[in-house]
Structures are given as C-alpha cells and as structure tokens.
PDB file of C-alpha atoms and ligand atoms in Angstrom:
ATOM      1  CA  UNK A   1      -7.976  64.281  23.206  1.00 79.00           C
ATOM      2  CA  UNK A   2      -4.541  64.038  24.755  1.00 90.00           C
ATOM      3  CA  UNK A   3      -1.288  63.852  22.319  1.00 94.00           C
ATOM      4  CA  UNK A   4       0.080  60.789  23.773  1.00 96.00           C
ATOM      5  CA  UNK A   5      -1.646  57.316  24.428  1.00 97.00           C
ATOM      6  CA  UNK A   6       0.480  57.383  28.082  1.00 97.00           C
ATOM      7  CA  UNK A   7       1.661  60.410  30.136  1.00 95.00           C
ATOM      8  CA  UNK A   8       4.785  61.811  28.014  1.00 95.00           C
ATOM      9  CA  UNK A   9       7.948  61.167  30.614  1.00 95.00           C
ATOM     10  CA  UNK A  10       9.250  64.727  32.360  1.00 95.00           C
ATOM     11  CA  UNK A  11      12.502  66.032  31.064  1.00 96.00           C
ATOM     12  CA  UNK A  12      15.171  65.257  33.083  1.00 98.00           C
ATOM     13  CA  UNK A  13      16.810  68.256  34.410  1.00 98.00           C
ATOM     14  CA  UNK A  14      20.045  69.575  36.897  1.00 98.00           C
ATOM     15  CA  UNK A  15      19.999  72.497  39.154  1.00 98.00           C
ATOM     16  CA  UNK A  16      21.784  75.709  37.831  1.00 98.00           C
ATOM     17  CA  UNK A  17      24.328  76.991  40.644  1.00 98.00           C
ATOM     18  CA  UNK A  18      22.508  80.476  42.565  1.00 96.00           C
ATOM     19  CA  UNK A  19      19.156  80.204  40.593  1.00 98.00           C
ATOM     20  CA  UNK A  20      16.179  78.869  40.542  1.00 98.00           C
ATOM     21  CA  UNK A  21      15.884  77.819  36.803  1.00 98.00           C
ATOM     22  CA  UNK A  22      17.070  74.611  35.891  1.00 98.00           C
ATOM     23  CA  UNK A  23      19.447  72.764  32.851  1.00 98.00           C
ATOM     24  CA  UNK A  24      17.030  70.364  31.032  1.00 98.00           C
ATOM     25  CA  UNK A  25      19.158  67.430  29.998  1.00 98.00           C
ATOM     26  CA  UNK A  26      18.986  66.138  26.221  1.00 98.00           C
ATOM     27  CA  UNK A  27      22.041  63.394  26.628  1.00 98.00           C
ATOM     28  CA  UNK A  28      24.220  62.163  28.450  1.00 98.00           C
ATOM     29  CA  UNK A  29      28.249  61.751  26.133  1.00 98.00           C
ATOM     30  CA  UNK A  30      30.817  60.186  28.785  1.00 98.00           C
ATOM     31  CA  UNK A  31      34.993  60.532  27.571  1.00 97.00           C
ATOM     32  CA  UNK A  32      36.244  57.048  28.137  1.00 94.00           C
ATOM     33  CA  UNK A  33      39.838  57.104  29.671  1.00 91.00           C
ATOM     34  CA  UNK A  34      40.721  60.695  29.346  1.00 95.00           C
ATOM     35  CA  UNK A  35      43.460  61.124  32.213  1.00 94.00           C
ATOM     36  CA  UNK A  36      46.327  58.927  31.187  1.00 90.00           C
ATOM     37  CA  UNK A  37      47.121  57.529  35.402  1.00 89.00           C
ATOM     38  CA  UNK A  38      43.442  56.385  35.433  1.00 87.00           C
ATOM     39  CA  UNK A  39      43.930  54.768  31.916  1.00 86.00           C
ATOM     40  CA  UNK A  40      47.273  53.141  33.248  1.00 90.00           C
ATOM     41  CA  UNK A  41      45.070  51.708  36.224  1.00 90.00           C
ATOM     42  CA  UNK A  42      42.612  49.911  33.838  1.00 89.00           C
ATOM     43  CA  UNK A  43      45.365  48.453  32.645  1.00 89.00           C
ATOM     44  CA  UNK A  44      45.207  50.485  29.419  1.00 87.00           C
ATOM     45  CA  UNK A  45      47.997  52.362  27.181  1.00 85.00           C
ATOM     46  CA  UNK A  46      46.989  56.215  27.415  1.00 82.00           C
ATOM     47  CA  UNK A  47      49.494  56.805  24.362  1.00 79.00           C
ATOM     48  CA  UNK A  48      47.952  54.699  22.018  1.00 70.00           C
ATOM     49  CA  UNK A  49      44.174  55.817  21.675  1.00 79.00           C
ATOM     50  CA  UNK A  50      41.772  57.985  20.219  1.00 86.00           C
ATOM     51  CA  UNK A  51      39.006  59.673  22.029  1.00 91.00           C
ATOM     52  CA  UNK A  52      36.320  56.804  22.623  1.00 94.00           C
ATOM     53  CA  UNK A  53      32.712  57.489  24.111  1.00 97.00           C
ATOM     54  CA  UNK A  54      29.689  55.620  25.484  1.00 98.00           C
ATOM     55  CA  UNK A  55      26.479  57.065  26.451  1.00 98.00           C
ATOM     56  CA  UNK A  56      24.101  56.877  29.637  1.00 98.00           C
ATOM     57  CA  UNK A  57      19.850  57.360  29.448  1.00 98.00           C
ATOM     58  CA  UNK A  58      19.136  61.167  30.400  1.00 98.00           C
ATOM     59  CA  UNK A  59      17.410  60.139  33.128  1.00 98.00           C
ATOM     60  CA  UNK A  60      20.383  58.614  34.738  1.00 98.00           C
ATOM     61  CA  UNK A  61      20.933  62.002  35.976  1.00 98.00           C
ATOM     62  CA  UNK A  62      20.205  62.350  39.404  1.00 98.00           C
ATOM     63  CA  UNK A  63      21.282  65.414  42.216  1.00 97.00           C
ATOM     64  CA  UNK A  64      24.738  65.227  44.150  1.00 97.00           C
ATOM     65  CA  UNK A  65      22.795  65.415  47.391  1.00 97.00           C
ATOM     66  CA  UNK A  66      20.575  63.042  49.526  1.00 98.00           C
ATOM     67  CA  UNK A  67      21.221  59.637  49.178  1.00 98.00           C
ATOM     68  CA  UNK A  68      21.935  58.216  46.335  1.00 98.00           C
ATOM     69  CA  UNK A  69      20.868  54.593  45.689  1.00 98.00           C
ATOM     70  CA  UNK A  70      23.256  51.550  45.928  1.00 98.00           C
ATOM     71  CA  UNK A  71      22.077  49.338  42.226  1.00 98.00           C
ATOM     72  CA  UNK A  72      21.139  45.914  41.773  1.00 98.00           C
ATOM     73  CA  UNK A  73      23.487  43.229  39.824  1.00 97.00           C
ATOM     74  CA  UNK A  74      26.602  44.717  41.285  1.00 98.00           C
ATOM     75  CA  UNK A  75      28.706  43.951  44.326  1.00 97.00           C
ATOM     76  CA  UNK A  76      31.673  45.804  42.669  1.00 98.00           C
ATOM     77  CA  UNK A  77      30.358  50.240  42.342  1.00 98.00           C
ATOM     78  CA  UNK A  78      33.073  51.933  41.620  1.00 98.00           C
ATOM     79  CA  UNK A  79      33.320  55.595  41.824  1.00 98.00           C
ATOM     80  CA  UNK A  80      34.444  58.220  38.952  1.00 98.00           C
ATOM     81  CA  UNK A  81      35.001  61.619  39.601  1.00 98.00           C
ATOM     82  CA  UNK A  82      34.111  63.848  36.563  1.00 98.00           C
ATOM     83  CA  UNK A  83      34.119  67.569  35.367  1.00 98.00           C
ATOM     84  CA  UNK A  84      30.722  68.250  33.487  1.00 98.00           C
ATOM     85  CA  UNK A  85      30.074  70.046  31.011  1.00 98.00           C
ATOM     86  CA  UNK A  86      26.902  71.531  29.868  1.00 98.00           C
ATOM     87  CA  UNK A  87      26.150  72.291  26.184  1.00 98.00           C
ATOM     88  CA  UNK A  88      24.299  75.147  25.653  1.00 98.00           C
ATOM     89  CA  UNK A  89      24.384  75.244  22.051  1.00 98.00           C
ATOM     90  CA  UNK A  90      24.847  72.487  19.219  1.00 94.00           C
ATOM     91  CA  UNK A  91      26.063  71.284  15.746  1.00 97.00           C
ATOM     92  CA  UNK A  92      28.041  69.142  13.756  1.00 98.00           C
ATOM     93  CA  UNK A  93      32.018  69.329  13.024  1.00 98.00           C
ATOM     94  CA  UNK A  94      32.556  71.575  15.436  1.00 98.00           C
ATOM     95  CA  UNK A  95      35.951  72.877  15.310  1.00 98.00           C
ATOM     96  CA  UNK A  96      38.345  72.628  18.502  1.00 97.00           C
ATOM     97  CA  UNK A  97      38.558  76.246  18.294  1.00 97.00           C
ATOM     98  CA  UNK A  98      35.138  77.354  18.673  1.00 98.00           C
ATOM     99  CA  UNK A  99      34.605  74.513  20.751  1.00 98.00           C
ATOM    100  CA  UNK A 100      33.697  76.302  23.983  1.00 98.00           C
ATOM    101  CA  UNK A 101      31.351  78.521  22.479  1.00 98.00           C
ATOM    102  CA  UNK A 102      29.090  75.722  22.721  1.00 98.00           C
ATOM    103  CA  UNK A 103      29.655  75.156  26.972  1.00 98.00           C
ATOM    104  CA  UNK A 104      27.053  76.747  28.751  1.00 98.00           C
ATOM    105  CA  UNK A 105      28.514  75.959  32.118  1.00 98.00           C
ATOM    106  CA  UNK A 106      30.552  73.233  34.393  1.00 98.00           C
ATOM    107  CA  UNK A 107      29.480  71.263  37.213  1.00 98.00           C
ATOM    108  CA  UNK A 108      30.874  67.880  39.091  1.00 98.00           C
ATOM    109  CA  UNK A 109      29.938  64.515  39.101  1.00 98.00           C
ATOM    110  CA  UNK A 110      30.048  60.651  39.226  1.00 98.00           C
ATOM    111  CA  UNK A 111      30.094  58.477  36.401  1.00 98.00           C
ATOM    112  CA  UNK A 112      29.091  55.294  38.572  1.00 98.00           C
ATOM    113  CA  UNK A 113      30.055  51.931  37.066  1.00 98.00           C
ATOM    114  CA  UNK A 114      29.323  48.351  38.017  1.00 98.00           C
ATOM    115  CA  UNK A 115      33.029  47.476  37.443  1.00 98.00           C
ATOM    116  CA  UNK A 116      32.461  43.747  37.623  1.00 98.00           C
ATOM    117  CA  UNK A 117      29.829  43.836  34.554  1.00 98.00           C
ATOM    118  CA  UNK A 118      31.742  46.282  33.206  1.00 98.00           C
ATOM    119  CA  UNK A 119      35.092  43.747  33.356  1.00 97.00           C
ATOM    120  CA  UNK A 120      32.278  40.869  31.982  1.00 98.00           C
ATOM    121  CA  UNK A 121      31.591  42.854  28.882  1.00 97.00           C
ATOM    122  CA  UNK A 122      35.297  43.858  27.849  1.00 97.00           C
ATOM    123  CA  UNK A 123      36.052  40.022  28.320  1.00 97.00           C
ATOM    124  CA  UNK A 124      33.173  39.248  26.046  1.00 98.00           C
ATOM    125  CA  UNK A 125      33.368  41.665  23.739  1.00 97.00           C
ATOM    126  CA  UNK A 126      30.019  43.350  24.892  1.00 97.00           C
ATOM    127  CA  UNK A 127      28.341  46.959  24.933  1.00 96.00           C
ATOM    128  CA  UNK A 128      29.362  48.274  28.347  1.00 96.00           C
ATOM    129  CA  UNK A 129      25.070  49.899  28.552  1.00 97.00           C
ATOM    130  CA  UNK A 130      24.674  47.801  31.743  1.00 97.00           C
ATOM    131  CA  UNK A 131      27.852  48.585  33.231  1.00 98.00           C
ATOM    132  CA  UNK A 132      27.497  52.002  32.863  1.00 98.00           C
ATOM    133  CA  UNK A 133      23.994  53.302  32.104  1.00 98.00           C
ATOM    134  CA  UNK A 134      21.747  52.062  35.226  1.00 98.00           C
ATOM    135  CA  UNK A 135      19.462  54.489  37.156  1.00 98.00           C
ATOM    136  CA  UNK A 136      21.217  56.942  38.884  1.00 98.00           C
ATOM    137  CA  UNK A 137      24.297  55.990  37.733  1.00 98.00           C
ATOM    138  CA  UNK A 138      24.968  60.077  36.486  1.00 98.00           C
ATOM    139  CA  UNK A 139      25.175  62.152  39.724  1.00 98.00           C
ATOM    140  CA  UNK A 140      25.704  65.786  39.019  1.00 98.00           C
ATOM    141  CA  UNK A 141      26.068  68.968  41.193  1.00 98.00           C
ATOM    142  CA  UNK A 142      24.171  71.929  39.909  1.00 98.00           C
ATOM    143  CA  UNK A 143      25.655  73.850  36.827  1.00 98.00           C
ATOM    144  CA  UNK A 144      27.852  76.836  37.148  1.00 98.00           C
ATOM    145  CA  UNK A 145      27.454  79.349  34.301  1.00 98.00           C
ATOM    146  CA  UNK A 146      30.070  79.829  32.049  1.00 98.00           C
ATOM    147  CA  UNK A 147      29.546  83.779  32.357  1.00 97.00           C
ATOM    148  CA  UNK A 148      29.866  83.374  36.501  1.00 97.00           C
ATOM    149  CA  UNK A 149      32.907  81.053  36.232  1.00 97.00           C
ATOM    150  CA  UNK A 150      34.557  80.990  33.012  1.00 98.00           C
ATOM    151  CA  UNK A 151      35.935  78.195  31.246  1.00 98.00           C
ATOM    152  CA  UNK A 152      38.240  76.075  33.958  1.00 98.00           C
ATOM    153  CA  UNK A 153      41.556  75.154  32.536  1.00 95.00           C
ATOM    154  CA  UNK A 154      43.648  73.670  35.602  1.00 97.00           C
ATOM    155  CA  UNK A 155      41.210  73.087  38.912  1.00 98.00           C
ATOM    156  CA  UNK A 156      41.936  71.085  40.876  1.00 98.00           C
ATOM    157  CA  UNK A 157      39.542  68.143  40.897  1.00 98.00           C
ATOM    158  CA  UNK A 158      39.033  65.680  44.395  1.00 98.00           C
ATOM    159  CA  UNK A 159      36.787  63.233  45.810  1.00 98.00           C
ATOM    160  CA  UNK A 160      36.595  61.862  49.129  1.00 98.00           C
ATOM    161  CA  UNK A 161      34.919  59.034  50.834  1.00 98.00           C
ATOM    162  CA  UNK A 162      34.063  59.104  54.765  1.00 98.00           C
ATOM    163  CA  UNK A 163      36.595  62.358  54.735  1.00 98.00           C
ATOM    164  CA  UNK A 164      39.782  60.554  53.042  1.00 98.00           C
ATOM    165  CA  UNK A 165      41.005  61.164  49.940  1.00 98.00           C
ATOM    166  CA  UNK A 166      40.665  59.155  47.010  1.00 98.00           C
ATOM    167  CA  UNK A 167      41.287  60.491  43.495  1.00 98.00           C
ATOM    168  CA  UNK A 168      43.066  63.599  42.928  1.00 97.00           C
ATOM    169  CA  UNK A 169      44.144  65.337  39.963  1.00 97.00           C
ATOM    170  CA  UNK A 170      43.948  68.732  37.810  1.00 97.00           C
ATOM    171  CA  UNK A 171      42.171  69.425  34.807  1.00 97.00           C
ATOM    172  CA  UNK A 172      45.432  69.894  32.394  1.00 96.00           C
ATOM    173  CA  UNK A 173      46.002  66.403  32.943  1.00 96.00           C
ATOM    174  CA  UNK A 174      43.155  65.320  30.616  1.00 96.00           C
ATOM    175  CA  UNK A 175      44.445  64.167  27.410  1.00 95.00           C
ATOM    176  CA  UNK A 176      41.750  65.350  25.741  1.00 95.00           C
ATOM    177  CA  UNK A 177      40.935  69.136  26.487  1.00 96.00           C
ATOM    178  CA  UNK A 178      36.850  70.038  26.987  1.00 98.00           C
ATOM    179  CA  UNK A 179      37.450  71.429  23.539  1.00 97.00           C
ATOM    180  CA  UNK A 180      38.763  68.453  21.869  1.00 96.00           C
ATOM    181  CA  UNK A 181      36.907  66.758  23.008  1.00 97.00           C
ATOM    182  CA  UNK A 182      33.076  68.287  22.131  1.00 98.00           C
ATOM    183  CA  UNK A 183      34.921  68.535  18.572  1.00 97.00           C
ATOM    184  CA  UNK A 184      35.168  65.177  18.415  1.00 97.00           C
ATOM    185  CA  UNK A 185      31.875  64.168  19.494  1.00 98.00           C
ATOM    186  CA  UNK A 186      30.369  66.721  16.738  1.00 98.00           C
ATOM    187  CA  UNK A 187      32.099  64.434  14.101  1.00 97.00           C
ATOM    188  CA  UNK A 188      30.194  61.952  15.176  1.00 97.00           C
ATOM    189  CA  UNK A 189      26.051  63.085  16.012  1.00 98.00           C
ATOM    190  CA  UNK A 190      25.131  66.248  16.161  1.00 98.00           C
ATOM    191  CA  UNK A 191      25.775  67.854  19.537  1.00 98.00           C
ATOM    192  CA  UNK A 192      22.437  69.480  20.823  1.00 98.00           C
ATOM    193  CA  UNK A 193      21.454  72.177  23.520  1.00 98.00           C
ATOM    194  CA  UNK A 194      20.866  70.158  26.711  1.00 98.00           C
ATOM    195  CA  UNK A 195      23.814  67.836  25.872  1.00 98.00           C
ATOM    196  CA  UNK A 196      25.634  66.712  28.942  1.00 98.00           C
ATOM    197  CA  UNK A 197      29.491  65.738  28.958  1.00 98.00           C
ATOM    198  CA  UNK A 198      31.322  63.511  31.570  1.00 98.00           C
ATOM    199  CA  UNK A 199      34.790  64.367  30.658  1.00 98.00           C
ATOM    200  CA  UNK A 200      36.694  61.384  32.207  1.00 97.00           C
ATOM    201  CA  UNK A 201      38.031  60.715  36.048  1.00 97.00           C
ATOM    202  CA  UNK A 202      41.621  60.989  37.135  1.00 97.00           C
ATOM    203  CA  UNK A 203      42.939  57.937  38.774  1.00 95.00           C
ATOM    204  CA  UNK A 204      42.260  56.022  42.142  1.00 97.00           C
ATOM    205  CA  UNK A 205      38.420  54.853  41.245  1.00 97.00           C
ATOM    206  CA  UNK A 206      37.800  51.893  43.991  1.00 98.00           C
ATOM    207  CA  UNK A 207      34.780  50.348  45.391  1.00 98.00           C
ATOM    208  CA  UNK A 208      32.125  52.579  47.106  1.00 98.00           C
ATOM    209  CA  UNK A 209      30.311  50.612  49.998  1.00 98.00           C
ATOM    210  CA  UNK A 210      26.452  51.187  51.196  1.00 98.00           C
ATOM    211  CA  UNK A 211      26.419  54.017  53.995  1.00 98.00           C
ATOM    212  CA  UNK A 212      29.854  55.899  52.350  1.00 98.00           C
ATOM    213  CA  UNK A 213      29.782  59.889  52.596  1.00 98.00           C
ATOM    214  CA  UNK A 214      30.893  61.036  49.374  1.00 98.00           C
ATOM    215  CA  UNK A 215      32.201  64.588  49.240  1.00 98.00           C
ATOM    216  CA  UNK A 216      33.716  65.623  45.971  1.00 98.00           C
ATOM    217  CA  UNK A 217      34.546  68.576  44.073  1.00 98.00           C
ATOM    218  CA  UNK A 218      36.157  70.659  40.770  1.00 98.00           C
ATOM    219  CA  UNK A 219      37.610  73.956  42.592  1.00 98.00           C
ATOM    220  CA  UNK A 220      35.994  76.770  41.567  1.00 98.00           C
ATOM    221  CA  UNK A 221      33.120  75.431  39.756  1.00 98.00           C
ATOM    222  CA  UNK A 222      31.270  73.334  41.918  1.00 98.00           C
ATOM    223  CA  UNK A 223      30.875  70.842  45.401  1.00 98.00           C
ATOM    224  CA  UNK A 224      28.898  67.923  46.475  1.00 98.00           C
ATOM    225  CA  UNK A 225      28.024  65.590  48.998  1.00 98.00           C
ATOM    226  CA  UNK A 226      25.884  62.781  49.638  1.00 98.00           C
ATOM    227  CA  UNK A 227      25.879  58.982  51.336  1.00 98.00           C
ATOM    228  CA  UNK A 228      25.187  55.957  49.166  1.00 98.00           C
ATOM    229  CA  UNK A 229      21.822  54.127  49.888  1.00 98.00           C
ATOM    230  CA  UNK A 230      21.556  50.702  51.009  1.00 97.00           C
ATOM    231  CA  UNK A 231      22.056  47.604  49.064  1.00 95.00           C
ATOM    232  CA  UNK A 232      18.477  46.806  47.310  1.00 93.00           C
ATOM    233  CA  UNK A 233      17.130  43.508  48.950  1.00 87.00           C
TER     234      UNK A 233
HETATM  235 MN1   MN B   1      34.159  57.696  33.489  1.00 51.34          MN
END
C-alpha cells in the first residue's frame, strides 16, 4: 500500500553552478528593506528598523532562464534584485560570528512582488502572502559553492531590463550583513539545511512589462537571463 492517500509533491530544487546535482529547497526567508536607498524609495526610514522578514512557498522557486510567467491579480510586477543565499546547515541562535558556517553557497535572484497588492495590504494592515508569495514569484540562478567562490563581501550587484540598467548597488551597502542577518532569523525558527535567503534589493525596483529581457547579476557569483511571459488571459 502506498504511504500517502495522493502522490507526495516533488521537492523543489535549484541548479548548483558546474554540476549536475541539485540544492533541494526547504524555505524560502526574504530580508525586508535591507539596502537603506531602496528603503528610502518605499518611502521608509532605513535608520529606524530592525531586521523584518516574510516568507514565500518553496515552490515559488523557479530557474532564472526561459520565460518566466507574468501572474494574475497584478497590473503593477515589480522587480527585486537579490543575493541568495543557500543554507547548508541549520540551528537556532546562531551567533553572527559563526554565521557563515551555515552558507553553503550564493546565487542571484528576483523577489517578484505585485506592488499594488502589496501597497493594499500595508494600507490595511494585511499579511503581504499575496503580494509576495505567488507562483514563481522566487527566480533563482543556480548556486555557486561557497568552497568555489567564497563568501562575497562587496560585488557588485545589477539588473537590467531590455539591456538598460535599472538597479545597481554593492553588497556592503546592505544594512544587514548575510551574517546578521541568518543570526537573526535563528532567533526566531530554527534555520534548516535547504533554507533559502533573499537578502534584500538595492534601489530602483519599477514595473516589469510582458515580453521584458531580464538580465541580472551578483559579480562573481552568479548571472541570469530570461523574458517575462505574457499576461494570463
Ligand atoms: Mn525583496
């Protein structure tokens, strides 16, 4: 007799950078307003806060290649370029200082967000799930090994759309480092093998339209490219 009454759902995985294996994903943590020009643009004070987080579905995860889809109940998908971090080992209060221990590798990404629900909730005092956690709304590259690439400190990271740039910025602009910030998450649940980590966007997030090339990137760890799908009819 089978285990389970349906088929059990696949784990969600990302590629790993120059191999064949791949990074099973457990979670998906996201840093909420973690480069202090980006906070400014939301119309936020970047001096004023401690680290917050929200969460997307694992299976939001989808490859940085292809097309990726354009979502329903939006007219307003704005793009976030991220540094990601993959956990390859867990636990609770994890100090800042053994922090990176934990990081298996890096990779690149989009934390897509349907800006105009997202807006709707803050006015209402709402969860921002629907705003934030949609399918495909996680688009990673493949993972870079920590012991290939080390632990980035000051990459640049870019995105473009149709070839122009759009947000720009270096990792030592985050106000919370990679370290400080999987401490701080380890306070809070216990932070698990497979545990992904969007670390926050710099500023200039905007509107992405149906047919844009996106091409983005965190030097030395990682590139991508791929053209948002249609709008669903
Ligand atoms: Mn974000």
């Amino acid at each position: 007799m089978n285990a389970f009454v349906i088929d059990p759902p696949t784990i969600p995985a990302v590629g790993v950078a120059g191999s064949s294996q791949r990074f099973p994903v457990r979670r998906v943590f996201c840093v909420g307003r973690n480069y202090a020009a980006h906070a400014r643009e939301m119309g936020n004070d970047p001096s004023r806060e401690p680290p917050f987080f929200f969460t997307k579905p694992a299976d939001a995860v989808v490859p940085a290649s292809g097309q990726v889809p354009y979502p329903p109940l939006t007219s307003d998908l704005h793009h976030e370029v991220e540094m990601v971090v993959a956990i390859g080992a867990g636990g609770r209060n994890i100090s800042a200082d053994k922090a990176l221990d934990m990081v298996w590798g890096y990779g690149v990404g989009l934390d897509l967000t349907r800006r105009d629900l997202q807006a709707e909730a803050k006015k209402l005092g709402r969860p921002w799930d629907w705003a934030k956690g949609f399918d495909a709304s996680a688009v990673c590259s493949d993972i870079t090994p920590v012991k290939v690439a080390g632990h980035p400190t000051a990459n640049a990271i870019w995105l473009k759309i149709n070839g122009e740039m759009r947000q720009q910025g270096t990792l030592d602009e985050m106000i919370w480092p990679v370290s400080d910030v999987i401490a701080a998450i380890s306070q809070s649940v216990a932070l698990m093998p497979g545990d992904l980590i969007f670390t926050g966007t710099p500023a200039g997030v905007g509107a992405l339209q149906p047919g844009d090339r996106v091409t983005a990137g965190v030097d030395g760890i990682a590139e991508i490219a791929f053209e948002i799908g249609p709008r669903p009819v």
